[in-house]
PDB file of C-alpha atoms in Angstrom:
ATOM      1  CA  UNK A   1     -55.196 -61.201  -7.464  1.00  0.00           C
ATOM      2  CA  UNK A   2     -58.735 -60.397  -8.643  1.00  0.00           C
ATOM      3  CA  UNK A   3     -60.176 -63.720  -7.519  1.00  0.00           C
ATOM      4  CA  UNK A   4     -58.733 -63.022  -4.074  1.00  0.00           C
ATOM      5  CA  UNK A   5     -60.431 -59.613  -3.963  1.00  0.00           C
ATOM      6  CA  UNK A   6     -63.808 -61.085  -4.852  1.00  0.00           C
ATOM      7  CA  UNK A   7     -63.409 -63.925  -2.341  1.00  0.00           C
ATOM      8  CA  UNK A   8     -62.292 -61.696   0.549  1.00  0.00           C
ATOM      9  CA  UNK A   9     -64.828 -58.904   0.127  1.00  0.00           C
ATOM     10  CA  UNK A  10     -67.670 -60.421  -1.835  1.00  0.00           C
ATOM     11  CA  UNK A  11     -67.349 -57.597  -4.366  1.00  0.00           C
ATOM     12  CA  UNK A  12     -65.749 -57.566  -7.800  1.00  0.00           C
ATOM     13  CA  UNK A  13     -63.161 -55.200  -9.180  1.00  0.00           C
ATOM     14  CA  UNK A  14     -62.440 -54.115 -12.734  1.00  0.00           C
ATOM     15  CA  UNK A  15     -61.403 -57.132 -14.831  1.00  0.00           C
ATOM     16  CA  UNK A  16     -58.361 -57.158 -17.120  1.00  0.00           C
ATOM     17  CA  UNK A  17     -60.655 -57.146 -20.152  1.00  0.00           C
ATOM     18  CA  UNK A  18     -62.247 -53.920 -18.931  1.00  0.00           C
ATOM     19  CA  UNK A  19     -58.897 -52.145 -18.457  1.00  0.00           C
ATOM     20  CA  UNK A  20     -57.171 -49.912 -20.958  1.00  0.00           C
ATOM     21  CA  UNK A  21     -53.557 -50.743 -21.872  1.00  0.00           C
ATOM     22  CA  UNK A  22     -52.359 -48.010 -19.487  1.00  0.00           C
ATOM     23  CA  UNK A  23     -54.502 -49.335 -16.651  1.00  0.00           C
ATOM     24  CA  UNK A  24     -53.227 -52.873 -17.207  1.00  0.00           C
ATOM     25  CA  UNK A  25     -49.590 -51.706 -17.074  1.00  0.00           C
ATOM     26  CA  UNK A  26     -50.376 -49.736 -13.936  1.00  0.00           C
ATOM     27  CA  UNK A  27     -51.955 -52.805 -12.312  1.00  0.00           C
ATOM     28  CA  UNK A  28     -48.902 -54.863 -13.273  1.00  0.00           C
ATOM     29  CA  UNK A  29     -46.721 -52.397 -11.358  1.00  0.00           C
ATOM     30  CA  UNK A  30     -49.007 -52.664  -8.330  1.00  0.00           C
ATOM     31  CA  UNK A  31     -48.985 -56.473  -8.463  1.00  0.00           C
ATOM     32  CA  UNK A  32     -45.182 -56.458  -8.713  1.00  0.00           C
ATOM     33  CA  UNK A  33     -44.970 -54.467  -5.460  1.00  0.00           C
ATOM     34  CA  UNK A  34     -43.678 -51.245  -7.027  1.00  0.00           C
ATOM     35  CA  UNK A  35     -44.310 -47.888  -5.380  1.00  0.00           C
ATOM     36  CA  UNK A  36     -46.348 -45.325  -7.298  1.00  0.00           C
ATOM     37  CA  UNK A  37     -44.905 -41.816  -7.043  1.00  0.00           C
ATOM     38  CA  UNK A  38     -46.774 -38.525  -7.547  1.00  0.00           C
ATOM     39  CA  UNK A  39     -45.430 -37.841 -11.064  1.00  0.00           C
ATOM     40  CA  UNK A  40     -46.248 -41.355 -12.297  1.00  0.00           C
ATOM     41  CA  UNK A  41     -49.334 -41.950 -14.401  1.00  0.00           C
ATOM     42  CA  UNK A  42     -52.247 -43.278 -12.342  1.00  0.00           C
ATOM     43  CA  UNK A  43     -55.943 -43.936 -12.999  1.00  0.00           C
ATOM     44  CA  UNK A  44     -58.195 -41.096 -11.875  1.00  0.00           C
ATOM     45  CA  UNK A  45     -60.029 -43.511  -9.580  1.00  0.00           C
ATOM     46  CA  UNK A  46     -56.759 -44.396  -7.837  1.00  0.00           C
ATOM     47  CA  UNK A  47     -55.970 -40.709  -7.295  1.00  0.00           C
ATOM     48  CA  UNK A  48     -59.470 -39.903  -5.992  1.00  0.00           C
ATOM     49  CA  UNK A  49     -59.483 -42.925  -3.675  1.00  0.00           C
ATOM     50  CA  UNK A  50     -56.143 -41.883  -2.208  1.00  0.00           C
ATOM     51  CA  UNK A  51     -57.321 -38.297  -1.694  1.00  0.00           C
ATOM     52  CA  UNK A  52     -60.414 -39.588   0.118  1.00  0.00           C
ATOM     53  CA  UNK A  53     -58.462 -42.023   2.313  1.00  0.00           C
ATOM     54  CA  UNK A  54     -55.457 -39.812   3.097  1.00  0.00           C
ATOM     55  CA  UNK A  55     -57.683 -36.756   3.601  1.00  0.00           C
ATOM     56  CA  UNK A  56     -59.921 -38.618   6.037  1.00  0.00           C
ATOM     57  CA  UNK A  57     -56.843 -39.905   7.844  1.00  0.00           C
ATOM     58  CA  UNK A  58     -55.364 -36.391   8.098  1.00  0.00           C
ATOM     59  CA  UNK A  59     -58.633 -34.928   9.358  1.00  0.00           C
ATOM     60  CA  UNK A  60     -58.863 -37.696  11.960  1.00  0.00           C
ATOM     61  CA  UNK A  61     -55.423 -36.824  13.327  1.00  0.00           C
ATOM     62  CA  UNK A  62     -56.328 -33.136  13.602  1.00  0.00           C
ATOM     63  CA  UNK A  63     -59.815 -33.599  15.061  1.00  0.00           C
ATOM     64  CA  UNK A  64     -58.389 -36.340  17.296  1.00  0.00           C
ATOM     65  CA  UNK A  65     -56.478 -33.707  19.260  1.00  0.00           C
ATOM     66  CA  UNK A  66     -59.732 -32.299  20.649  1.00  0.00           C
ATOM     67  CA  UNK A  67     -60.885 -35.099  23.022  1.00  0.00           C
ATOM     68  CA  UNK A  68     -57.419 -35.286  24.614  1.00  0.00           C
ATOM     69  CA  UNK A  69     -56.617 -31.573  24.482  1.00  0.00           C
ATOM     70  CA  UNK A  70     -59.653 -31.156  26.691  1.00  0.00           C
ATOM     71  CA  UNK A  71     -57.703 -32.885  29.495  1.00  0.00           C
ATOM     72  CA  UNK A  72     -54.327 -31.126  29.259  1.00  0.00           C
ATOM     73  CA  UNK A  73     -55.184 -28.594  31.963  1.00  0.00           C
ATOM     74  CA  UNK A  74     -56.783 -31.299  34.143  1.00  0.00           C
ATOM     75  CA  UNK A  75     -54.109 -33.998  33.969  1.00  0.00           C
ATOM     76  CA  UNK A  76     -53.470 -35.497  37.445  1.00  0.00           C
ATOM     77  CA  UNK A  77     -49.756 -34.658  37.565  1.00  0.00           C
ATOM     78  CA  UNK A  78     -47.131 -32.500  35.880  1.00  0.00           C
ATOM     79  CA  UNK A  79     -45.580 -35.598  34.262  1.00  0.00           C
ATOM     80  CA  UNK A  80     -48.945 -36.701  32.860  1.00  0.00           C
ATOM     81  CA  UNK A  81     -49.539 -33.157  31.577  1.00  0.00           C
ATOM     82  CA  UNK A  82     -46.183 -33.114  29.755  1.00  0.00           C
ATOM     83  CA  UNK A  83     -46.806 -36.557  28.222  1.00  0.00           C
ATOM     84  CA  UNK A  84     -50.281 -35.573  27.045  1.00  0.00           C
ATOM     85  CA  UNK A  85     -49.028 -32.306  25.535  1.00  0.00           C
ATOM     86  CA  UNK A  86     -46.369 -34.270  23.639  1.00  0.00           C
ATOM     87  CA  UNK A  87     -48.978 -36.733  22.411  1.00  0.00           C
ATOM     88  CA  UNK A  88     -51.348 -34.024  21.168  1.00  0.00           C
ATOM     89  CA  UNK A  89     -48.403 -32.345  19.446  1.00  0.00           C
ATOM     90  CA  UNK A  90     -47.583 -35.662  17.742  1.00  0.00           C
ATOM     91  CA  UNK A  91     -51.148 -35.907  16.418  1.00  0.00           C
ATOM     92  CA  UNK A  92     -50.850 -32.432  14.898  1.00  0.00           C
ATOM     93  CA  UNK A  93     -47.626 -33.524  13.207  1.00  0.00           C
ATOM     94  CA  UNK A  94     -49.292 -36.649  11.837  1.00  0.00           C
ATOM     95  CA  UNK A  95     -52.005 -34.511  10.291  1.00  0.00           C
ATOM     96  CA  UNK A  96     -49.386 -32.304   8.621  1.00  0.00           C
ATOM     97  CA  UNK A  97     -47.469 -35.303   7.189  1.00  0.00           C
ATOM     98  CA  UNK A  98     -50.703 -36.629   5.722  1.00  0.00           C
ATOM     99  CA  UNK A  99     -51.875 -33.308   4.296  1.00  0.00           C
ATOM    100  CA  UNK A 100     -48.470 -33.060   2.583  1.00  0.00           C
ATOM    101  CA  UNK A 101     -48.919 -36.569   1.140  1.00  0.00           C
ATOM    102  CA  UNK A 102     -52.382 -35.619  -0.159  1.00  0.00           C
ATOM    103  CA  UNK A 103     -51.042 -32.416  -1.728  1.00  0.00           C
ATOM    104  CA  UNK A 104     -48.742 -34.485  -3.978  1.00  0.00           C
ATOM    105  CA  UNK A 105     -51.949 -35.753  -5.630  1.00  0.00           C
ATOM    106  CA  UNK A 106     -52.916 -32.268  -6.789  1.00  0.00           C
ATOM    107  CA  UNK A 107     -55.317 -31.236  -4.022  1.00  0.00           C
ATOM    108  CA  UNK A 108     -54.604 -28.270  -1.746  1.00  0.00           C
ATOM    109  CA  UNK A 109     -54.802 -28.271   2.023  1.00  0.00           C
ATOM    110  CA  UNK A 110     -57.420 -25.530   1.832  1.00  0.00           C
ATOM    111  CA  UNK A 111     -59.583 -27.709  -0.423  1.00  0.00           C
ATOM    112  CA  UNK A 112     -59.320 -30.621   1.998  1.00  0.00           C
ATOM    113  CA  UNK A 113     -60.230 -28.387   4.944  1.00  0.00           C
ATOM    114  CA  UNK A 114     -63.207 -26.892   3.135  1.00  0.00           C
ATOM    115  CA  UNK A 115     -64.419 -30.403   2.256  1.00  0.00           C
ATOM    116  CA  UNK A 116     -64.244 -31.345   5.956  1.00  0.00           C
ATOM    117  CA  UNK A 117     -66.115 -28.229   7.033  1.00  0.00           C
ATOM    118  CA  UNK A 118     -68.969 -28.634   4.559  1.00  0.00           C
ATOM    119  CA  UNK A 119     -69.373 -32.365   5.213  1.00  0.00           C
ATOM    120  CA  UNK A 120     -67.962 -33.762   1.955  1.00  0.00           C
ATOM    121  CA  UNK A 121     -65.090 -35.410   3.847  1.00  0.00           C
ATOM    122  CA  UNK A 122     -65.249 -37.312   7.142  1.00  0.00           C
ATOM    123  CA  UNK A 123     -62.969 -38.168  10.040  1.00  0.00           C
ATOM    124  CA  UNK A 124     -62.902 -41.210  12.296  1.00  0.00           C
ATOM    125  CA  UNK A 125     -66.223 -41.720  14.077  1.00  0.00           C
ATOM    126  CA  UNK A 126     -64.454 -42.448  17.404  1.00  0.00           C
ATOM    127  CA  UNK A 127     -63.704 -38.761  17.953  1.00  0.00           C
ATOM    128  CA  UNK A 128     -67.394 -37.938  18.163  1.00  0.00           C
ATOM    129  CA  UNK A 129     -67.580 -39.478  21.643  1.00  0.00           C
ATOM    130  CA  UNK A 130     -66.864 -37.430  24.798  1.00  0.00           C
ATOM    131  CA  UNK A 131     -63.946 -37.893  27.200  1.00  0.00           C
ATOM    132  CA  UNK A 132     -65.691 -37.752  30.576  1.00  0.00           C
ATOM    133  CA  UNK A 133     -62.908 -38.846  32.944  1.00  0.00           C
ATOM    134  CA  UNK A 134     -59.120 -39.160  33.041  1.00  0.00           C
ATOM    135  CA  UNK A 135     -59.547 -42.914  32.459  1.00  0.00           C
ATOM    136  CA  UNK A 136     -60.940 -42.055  29.015  1.00  0.00           C
ATOM    137  CA  UNK A 137     -57.499 -40.699  28.090  1.00  0.00           C
ATOM    138  CA  UNK A 138     -56.065 -44.101  29.001  1.00  0.00           C
ATOM    139  CA  UNK A 139     -58.788 -45.874  27.004  1.00  0.00           C
ATOM    140  CA  UNK A 140     -58.087 -43.705  23.958  1.00  0.00           C
ATOM    141  CA  UNK A 141     -54.375 -44.504  24.082  1.00  0.00           C
ATOM    142  CA  UNK A 142     -54.911 -48.206  24.707  1.00  0.00           C
ATOM    143  CA  UNK A 143     -57.923 -48.899  22.473  1.00  0.00           C
ATOM    144  CA  UNK A 144     -58.116 -46.095  19.903  1.00  0.00           C
ATOM    145  CA  UNK A 145     -54.410 -45.843  19.202  1.00  0.00           C
ATOM    146  CA  UNK A 146     -54.197 -49.635  19.387  1.00  0.00           C
ATOM    147  CA  UNK A 147     -56.852 -49.868  16.662  1.00  0.00           C
ATOM    148  CA  UNK A 148     -55.045 -47.172  14.669  1.00  0.00           C
ATOM    149  CA  UNK A 149     -51.792 -49.150  14.816  1.00  0.00           C
ATOM    150  CA  UNK A 150     -53.604 -52.299  13.686  1.00  0.00           C
ATOM    151  CA  UNK A 151     -54.893 -50.414  10.658  1.00  0.00           C
ATOM    152  CA  UNK A 152     -51.820 -48.327   9.898  1.00  0.00           C
ATOM    153  CA  UNK A 153     -48.899 -50.755  10.194  1.00  0.00           C
ATOM    154  CA  UNK A 154     -49.982 -52.589   6.986  1.00  0.00           C
ATOM    155  CA  UNK A 155     -50.244 -49.194   5.236  1.00  0.00           C
ATOM    156  CA  UNK A 156     -46.462 -48.908   5.432  1.00  0.00           C
ATOM    157  CA  UNK A 157     -46.592 -51.378   2.516  1.00  0.00           C
ATOM    158  CA  UNK A 158     -49.260 -49.533   0.540  1.00  0.00           C
ATOM    159  CA  UNK A 159     -48.603 -48.799  -3.122  1.00  0.00           C
ATOM    160  CA  UNK A 160     -48.459 -44.982  -2.960  1.00  0.00           C
ATOM    161  CA  UNK A 161     -44.959 -43.911  -1.961  1.00  0.00           C
ATOM    162  CA  UNK A 162     -45.635 -40.667  -0.016  1.00  0.00           C
ATOM    163  CA  UNK A 163     -48.403 -42.322   2.033  1.00  0.00           C
ATOM    164  CA  UNK A 164     -46.397 -45.455   2.850  1.00  0.00           C
ATOM    165  CA  UNK A 165     -43.359 -43.394   3.903  1.00  0.00           C
ATOM    166  CA  UNK A 166     -45.449 -41.086   6.104  1.00  0.00           C
ATOM    167  CA  UNK A 167     -46.869 -44.146   7.875  1.00  0.00           C
ATOM    168  CA  UNK A 168     -43.414 -45.336   8.995  1.00  0.00           C
ATOM    169  CA  UNK A 169     -42.888 -42.409  11.368  1.00  0.00           C
ATOM    170  CA  UNK A 170     -46.558 -42.164  12.330  1.00  0.00           C
ATOM    171  CA  UNK A 171     -46.670 -45.830  13.397  1.00  0.00           C
ATOM    172  CA  UNK A 172     -43.573 -45.441  15.561  1.00  0.00           C
ATOM    173  CA  UNK A 173     -45.181 -42.568  17.438  1.00  0.00           C
ATOM    174  CA  UNK A 174     -48.595 -44.266  17.643  1.00  0.00           C
ATOM    175  CA  UNK A 175     -46.959 -47.245  19.321  1.00  0.00           C
ATOM    176  CA  UNK A 176     -45.674 -44.924  22.045  1.00  0.00           C
ATOM    177  CA  UNK A 177     -49.191 -43.476  22.393  1.00  0.00           C
ATOM    178  CA  UNK A 178     -50.676 -46.939  22.816  1.00  0.00           C
ATOM    179  CA  UNK A 179     -48.186 -47.819  25.560  1.00  0.00           C
ATOM    180  CA  UNK A 180     -48.876 -44.512  27.299  1.00  0.00           C
ATOM    181  CA  UNK A 181     -52.612 -45.290  27.327  1.00  0.00           C
ATOM    182  CA  UNK A 182     -52.055 -48.807  28.634  1.00  0.00           C
ATOM    183  CA  UNK A 183     -49.835 -47.391  31.379  1.00  0.00           C
ATOM    184  CA  UNK A 184     -52.636 -45.046  32.474  1.00  0.00           C
ATOM    185  CA  UNK A 185     -55.045 -47.994  32.629  1.00  0.00           C
ATOM    186  CA  UNK A 186     -52.506 -50.005  34.650  1.00  0.00           C
ATOM    187  CA  UNK A 187     -52.245 -47.184  37.166  1.00  0.00           C
ATOM    188  CA  UNK A 188     -56.020 -46.890  37.384  1.00  0.00           C
ATOM    189  CA  UNK A 189     -56.701 -50.605  37.948  1.00  0.00           C
ATOM    190  CA  UNK A 190     -54.005 -50.734  40.636  1.00  0.00           C
ATOM    191  CA  UNK A 191     -55.402 -47.680  42.400  1.00  0.00           C
ATOM    192  CA  UNK A 192     -58.491 -47.167  44.523  1.00  0.00           C
ATOM    193  CA  UNK A 193     -61.813 -48.892  44.007  1.00  0.00           C
ATOM    194  CA  UNK A 194     -63.147 -45.675  42.451  1.00  0.00           C
ATOM    195  CA  UNK A 195     -60.233 -45.575  40.012  1.00  0.00           C
ATOM    196  CA  UNK A 196     -60.760 -49.202  38.996  1.00  0.00           C
ATOM    197  CA  UNK A 197     -64.455 -48.472  38.427  1.00  0.00           C
ATOM    198  CA  UNK A 198     -63.481 -45.463  36.335  1.00  0.00           C
ATOM    199  CA  UNK A 199     -61.204 -47.638  34.162  1.00  0.00           C
ATOM    200  CA  UNK A 200     -63.966 -50.215  33.651  1.00  0.00           C
ATOM    201  CA  UNK A 201     -66.463 -47.493  32.764  1.00  0.00           C
ATOM    202  CA  UNK A 202     -64.064 -46.064  30.152  1.00  0.00           C
ATOM    203  CA  UNK A 203     -63.636 -49.522  28.602  1.00  0.00           C
ATOM    204  CA  UNK A 204     -67.411 -50.012  28.578  1.00  0.00           C
ATOM    205  CA  UNK A 205     -67.963 -46.776  26.651  1.00  0.00           C
ATOM    206  CA  UNK A 206     -65.045 -46.973  24.206  1.00  0.00           C
ATOM    207  CA  UNK A 207     -65.069 -50.688  23.321  1.00  0.00           C
ATOM    208  CA  UNK A 208     -67.683 -50.721  20.573  1.00  0.00           C
ATOM    209  CA  UNK A 209     -66.748 -47.300  19.116  1.00  0.00           C
ATOM    210  CA  UNK A 210     -63.195 -48.687  18.850  1.00  0.00           C
ATOM    211  CA  UNK A 211     -64.461 -51.703  16.883  1.00  0.00           C
ATOM    212  CA  UNK A 212     -66.284 -49.291  14.573  1.00  0.00           C
ATOM    213  CA  UNK A 213     -62.982 -47.571  13.722  1.00  0.00           C
ATOM    214  CA  UNK A 214     -62.183 -50.277  11.151  1.00  0.00           C
ATOM    215  CA  UNK A 215     -65.223 -49.304   9.101  1.00  0.00           C
ATOM    216  CA  UNK A 216     -68.406 -51.176   8.236  1.00  0.00           C
ATOM    217  CA  UNK A 217     -68.536 -54.938   7.855  1.00  0.00           C
ATOM    218  CA  UNK A 218     -67.055 -56.250   4.616  1.00  0.00           C
ATOM    219  CA  UNK A 219     -70.484 -56.941   3.110  1.00  0.00           C
ATOM    220  CA  UNK A 220     -71.340 -53.241   3.486  1.00  0.00           C
ATOM    221  CA  UNK A 221     -67.935 -51.812   2.524  1.00  0.00           C
ATOM    222  CA  UNK A 222     -68.144 -49.943  -0.784  1.00  0.00           C
ATOM    223  CA  UNK A 223     -64.441 -49.288  -1.418  1.00  0.00           C
ATOM    224  CA  UNK A 224     -62.525 -52.264   0.020  1.00  0.00           C
ATOM    225  CA  UNK A 225     -62.277 -54.516  -3.043  1.00  0.00           C
ATOM    226  CA  UNK A 226     -60.816 -51.950  -5.442  1.00  0.00           C
ATOM    227  CA  UNK A 227     -58.658 -50.377  -2.741  1.00  0.00           C
ATOM    228  CA  UNK A 228     -57.136 -53.771  -1.975  1.00  0.00           C
ATOM    229  CA  UNK A 229     -56.559 -54.503  -5.668  1.00  0.00           C
ATOM    230  CA  UNK A 230     -54.654 -51.211  -5.871  1.00  0.00           C
ATOM    231  CA  UNK A 231     -52.885 -51.948  -2.548  1.00  0.00           C
ATOM    232  CA  UNK A 232     -54.142 -48.675  -1.123  1.00  0.00           C
ATOM    233  CA  UNK A 233     -55.622 -50.886   1.581  1.00  0.00           C
ATOM    234  CA  UNK A 234     -53.953 -54.112   2.675  1.00  0.00           C
ATOM    235  CA  UNK A 235     -56.637 -55.889   4.747  1.00  0.00           C
ATOM    236  CA  UNK A 236     -60.417 -55.989   4.876  1.00  0.00           C
ATOM    237  CA  UNK A 237     -62.278 -54.226   7.679  1.00  0.00           C
ATOM    238  CA  UNK A 238     -63.400 -57.475   9.275  1.00  0.00           C
ATOM    239  CA  UNK A 239     -59.888 -58.974   9.180  1.00  0.00           C
ATOM    240  CA  UNK A 240     -58.494 -55.987  11.059  1.00  0.00           C
ATOM    241  CA  UNK A 241     -61.367 -55.993  13.545  1.00  0.00           C
ATOM    242  CA  UNK A 242     -60.759 -59.675  14.370  1.00  0.00           C
ATOM    243  CA  UNK A 243     -57.020 -59.074  14.803  1.00  0.00           C
ATOM    244  CA  UNK A 244     -57.749 -56.160  17.124  1.00  0.00           C
ATOM    245  CA  UNK A 245     -60.078 -58.235  19.328  1.00  0.00           C
ATOM    246  CA  UNK A 246     -57.598 -61.134  19.430  1.00  0.00           C
ATOM    247  CA  UNK A 247     -54.848 -58.755  20.550  1.00  0.00           C
ATOM    248  CA  UNK A 248     -56.873 -56.674  22.996  1.00  0.00           C
ATOM    249  CA  UNK A 249     -58.924 -59.293  24.841  1.00  0.00           C
ATOM    250  CA  UNK A 250     -55.850 -60.801  26.625  1.00  0.00           C
ATOM    251  CA  UNK A 251     -54.689 -57.278  27.523  1.00  0.00           C
ATOM    252  CA  UNK A 252     -58.044 -56.545  29.164  1.00  0.00           C
ATOM    253  CA  UNK A 253     -57.778 -59.816  31.085  1.00  0.00           C
ATOM    254  CA  UNK A 254     -54.284 -58.852  32.251  1.00  0.00           C
ATOM    255  CA  UNK A 255     -55.648 -55.522  33.483  1.00  0.00           C
ATOM    256  CA  UNK A 256     -58.454 -57.292  35.317  1.00  0.00           C
ATOM    257  CA  UNK A 257     -61.071 -55.484  33.243  1.00  0.00           C
ATOM    258  CA  UNK A 258     -64.136 -57.027  31.606  1.00  0.00           C
ATOM    259  CA  UNK A 259     -64.863 -56.352  27.945  1.00  0.00           C
ATOM    260  CA  UNK A 260     -68.576 -55.462  27.717  1.00  0.00           C
ATOM    261  CA  UNK A 261     -69.512 -58.343  25.412  1.00  0.00           C
ATOM    262  CA  UNK A 262     -71.293 -61.400  26.781  1.00  0.00           C
ATOM    263  CA  UNK A 263     -70.509 -63.265  23.530  1.00  0.00           C
ATOM    264  CA  UNK A 264     -66.739 -62.785  23.789  1.00  0.00           C
ATOM    265  CA  UNK A 265     -65.048 -66.169  24.103  1.00  0.00           C
ATOM    266  CA  UNK A 266     -62.049 -68.020  22.709  1.00  0.00           C
ATOM    267  CA  UNK A 267     -62.770 -70.307  19.752  1.00  0.00           C
ATOM    268  CA  UNK A 268     -60.224 -73.139  19.470  1.00  0.00           C
ATOM    269  CA  UNK A 269     -61.336 -74.115  15.965  1.00  0.00           C
ATOM    270  CA  UNK A 270     -60.567 -70.745  14.404  1.00  0.00           C
ATOM    271  CA  UNK A 271     -57.766 -69.812  16.807  1.00  0.00           C
ATOM    272  CA  UNK A 272     -59.337 -66.516  17.756  1.00  0.00           C
ATOM    273  CA  UNK A 273     -62.154 -64.901  19.708  1.00  0.00           C
ATOM    274  CA  UNK A 274     -65.854 -64.902  18.912  1.00  0.00           C
ATOM    275  CA  UNK A 275     -67.332 -61.466  19.598  1.00  0.00           C
ATOM    276  CA  UNK A 276     -70.406 -59.332  19.003  1.00  0.00           C
ATOM    277  CA  UNK A 277     -70.711 -56.926  16.115  1.00  0.00           C
ATOM    278  CA  UNK A 278     -71.000 -53.232  16.958  1.00  0.00           C
ATOM    279  CA  UNK A 279     -74.323 -51.438  16.535  1.00  0.00           C
ATOM    280  CA  UNK A 280     -73.938 -50.476  12.885  1.00  0.00           C
ATOM    281  CA  UNK A 281     -76.973 -48.210  12.969  1.00  0.00           C
ATOM    282  CA  UNK A 282     -75.197 -46.152  15.627  1.00  0.00           C
ATOM    283  CA  UNK A 283     -72.082 -46.072  13.428  1.00  0.00           C
ATOM    284  CA  UNK A 284     -73.969 -44.733  10.420  1.00  0.00           C
ATOM    285  CA  UNK A 285     -75.837 -42.221  12.592  1.00  0.00           C
ATOM    286  CA  UNK A 286     -72.504 -40.846  13.798  1.00  0.00           C
ATOM    287  CA  UNK A 287     -71.271 -40.670  10.189  1.00  0.00           C
ATOM    288  CA  UNK A 288     -74.415 -38.721   9.308  1.00  0.00           C
ATOM    289  CA  UNK A 289     -73.423 -36.147  11.917  1.00  0.00           C
ATOM    290  CA  UNK A 290     -75.707 -37.283  14.724  1.00  0.00           C
ATOM    291  CA  UNK A 291     -73.138 -38.556  17.239  1.00  0.00           C
ATOM    292  CA  UNK A 292     -72.748 -37.222  20.787  1.00  0.00           C
ATOM    293  CA  UNK A 293     -70.044 -34.685  19.855  1.00  0.00           C
ATOM    294  CA  UNK A 294     -70.241 -34.210  16.053  1.00  0.00           C
ATOM    295  CA  UNK A 295     -71.411 -30.613  16.174  1.00  0.00           C
ATOM    296  CA  UNK A 296     -68.925 -29.640  18.895  1.00  0.00           C
ATOM    297  CA  UNK A 297     -65.958 -31.263  17.145  1.00  0.00           C
ATOM    298  CA  UNK A 298     -66.657 -29.794  13.727  1.00  0.00           C
ATOM    299  CA  UNK A 299     -67.603 -26.456  15.272  1.00  0.00           C
ATOM    300  CA  UNK A 300     -64.239 -26.285  17.036  1.00  0.00           C
ATOM    301  CA  UNK A 301     -62.389 -26.954  13.778  1.00  0.00           C
ATOM    302  CA  UNK A 302     -64.375 -24.329  11.848  1.00  0.00           C
ATOM    303  CA  UNK A 303     -63.845 -21.786  14.632  1.00  0.00           C
ATOM    304  CA  UNK A 304     -60.080 -22.419  14.671  1.00  0.00           C
ATOM    305  CA  UNK A 305     -59.947 -22.110  10.868  1.00  0.00           C
ATOM    306  CA  UNK A 306     -61.887 -18.848  10.827  1.00  0.00           C
ATOM    307  CA  UNK A 307     -59.927 -17.306  13.688  1.00  0.00           C
ATOM    308  CA  UNK A 308     -56.635 -18.275  12.054  1.00  0.00           C
ATOM    309  CA  UNK A 309     -57.459 -16.581   8.745  1.00  0.00           C
ATOM    310  CA  UNK A 310     -55.364 -13.511   9.580  1.00  0.00           C
ATOM    311  CA  UNK A 311     -52.284 -15.691  10.118  1.00  0.00           C
ATOM    312  CA  UNK A 312     -52.692 -17.425   6.753  1.00  0.00           C
ATOM    313  CA  UNK A 313     -53.303 -14.103   5.005  1.00  0.00           C
ATOM    314  CA  UNK A 314     -50.202 -12.580   6.589  1.00  0.00           C
ATOM    315  CA  UNK A 315     -48.039 -15.519   5.576  1.00  0.00           C
ATOM    316  CA  UNK A 316     -49.330 -15.427   2.013  1.00  0.00           C
ATOM    317  CA  UNK A 317     -48.791 -11.673   1.726  1.00  0.00           C
ATOM    318  CA  UNK A 318     -45.230 -12.057   2.962  1.00  0.00           C
ATOM    319  CA  UNK A 319     -44.614 -14.932   0.529  1.00  0.00           C
ATOM    320  CA  UNK A 320     -45.940 -12.863  -2.370  1.00  0.00           C
ATOM    321  CA  UNK A 321     -43.685  -9.919  -1.459  1.00  0.00           C
ATOM    322  CA  UNK A 322     -40.676 -12.224  -1.195  1.00  0.00           C
ATOM    323  CA  UNK A 323     -41.461 -13.793  -4.573  1.00  0.00           C
ATOM    324  CA  UNK A 324     -41.824 -10.362  -6.199  1.00  0.00           C
ATOM    325  CA  UNK A 325     -38.536  -9.192  -4.671  1.00  0.00           C
ATOM    326  CA  UNK A 326     -36.699 -12.306  -5.903  1.00  0.00           C
ATOM    327  CA  UNK A 327     -38.140 -11.799  -9.389  1.00  0.00           C
ATOM    328  CA  UNK A 328     -36.976  -8.168  -9.434  1.00  0.00           C
ATOM    329  CA  UNK A 329     -33.460  -9.162  -8.458  1.00  0.00           C
TER     330      UNK A 329
END
């Protein structure tokens, strides 16, 4: 197990000799494929890593509503409007499932939200790019949700029970979202010349940000080795990125679209595509808050949180009254 982690990521994890007896028994459970439940003993590092990963995932689902919600009132037909509303509603539900999973680790939803607002927690960098045309909604479904599925399907086997169970339903819905996006792109490429150009432009702008969704290259990934040893993460970033390219390149060819990478070509020896790395400096700039839409996205979330304070206060006051009444009875 540990040799595999070092080989796949180039980074070491805690050796058996460095573990306490409790940690060794915990690792034995992980290696045996057991699920860890909230009341089970777990190393503090395991708990903190899960809070970081699940919290970031939840925030990404919530913030991810914004680029698509922007197009609900401008969808080209009533059917497309209804589908997009349903999709955005699904994303809100995914965020709620994940916040609930995080809460089982002893962190409150308010704490997670405050950490997002003050910059201590992040969300997926892809949502800091604008949706300029209706074709972008297709590109998000096809590429962004396709990348999400690639990352999330293995998480159904992750070691933490609440997270793995939440991923089962989320992945089913994400697969519908991906098909919906591909269907939009199909309609666009079979439409007018302007529509085909719009679809190609969307692919051009979202291709590399989609590759960035899997995180930095393995040599620069800080958390991968330990997360994989704990089975919080099932694959390295680069493995998932390669699988995504191998799956998506034939789909682009089928659509008649050109992936904006002059180095993209099939490699018979490795049985997959060669492709260019994203601009990692751009990735880290977006993470630092300097992407095209960082301020707008986070500003929208803070505004919604502040304006919804009266609802939360009312619900809490009602809950407190109900609790007091039940105690009196």
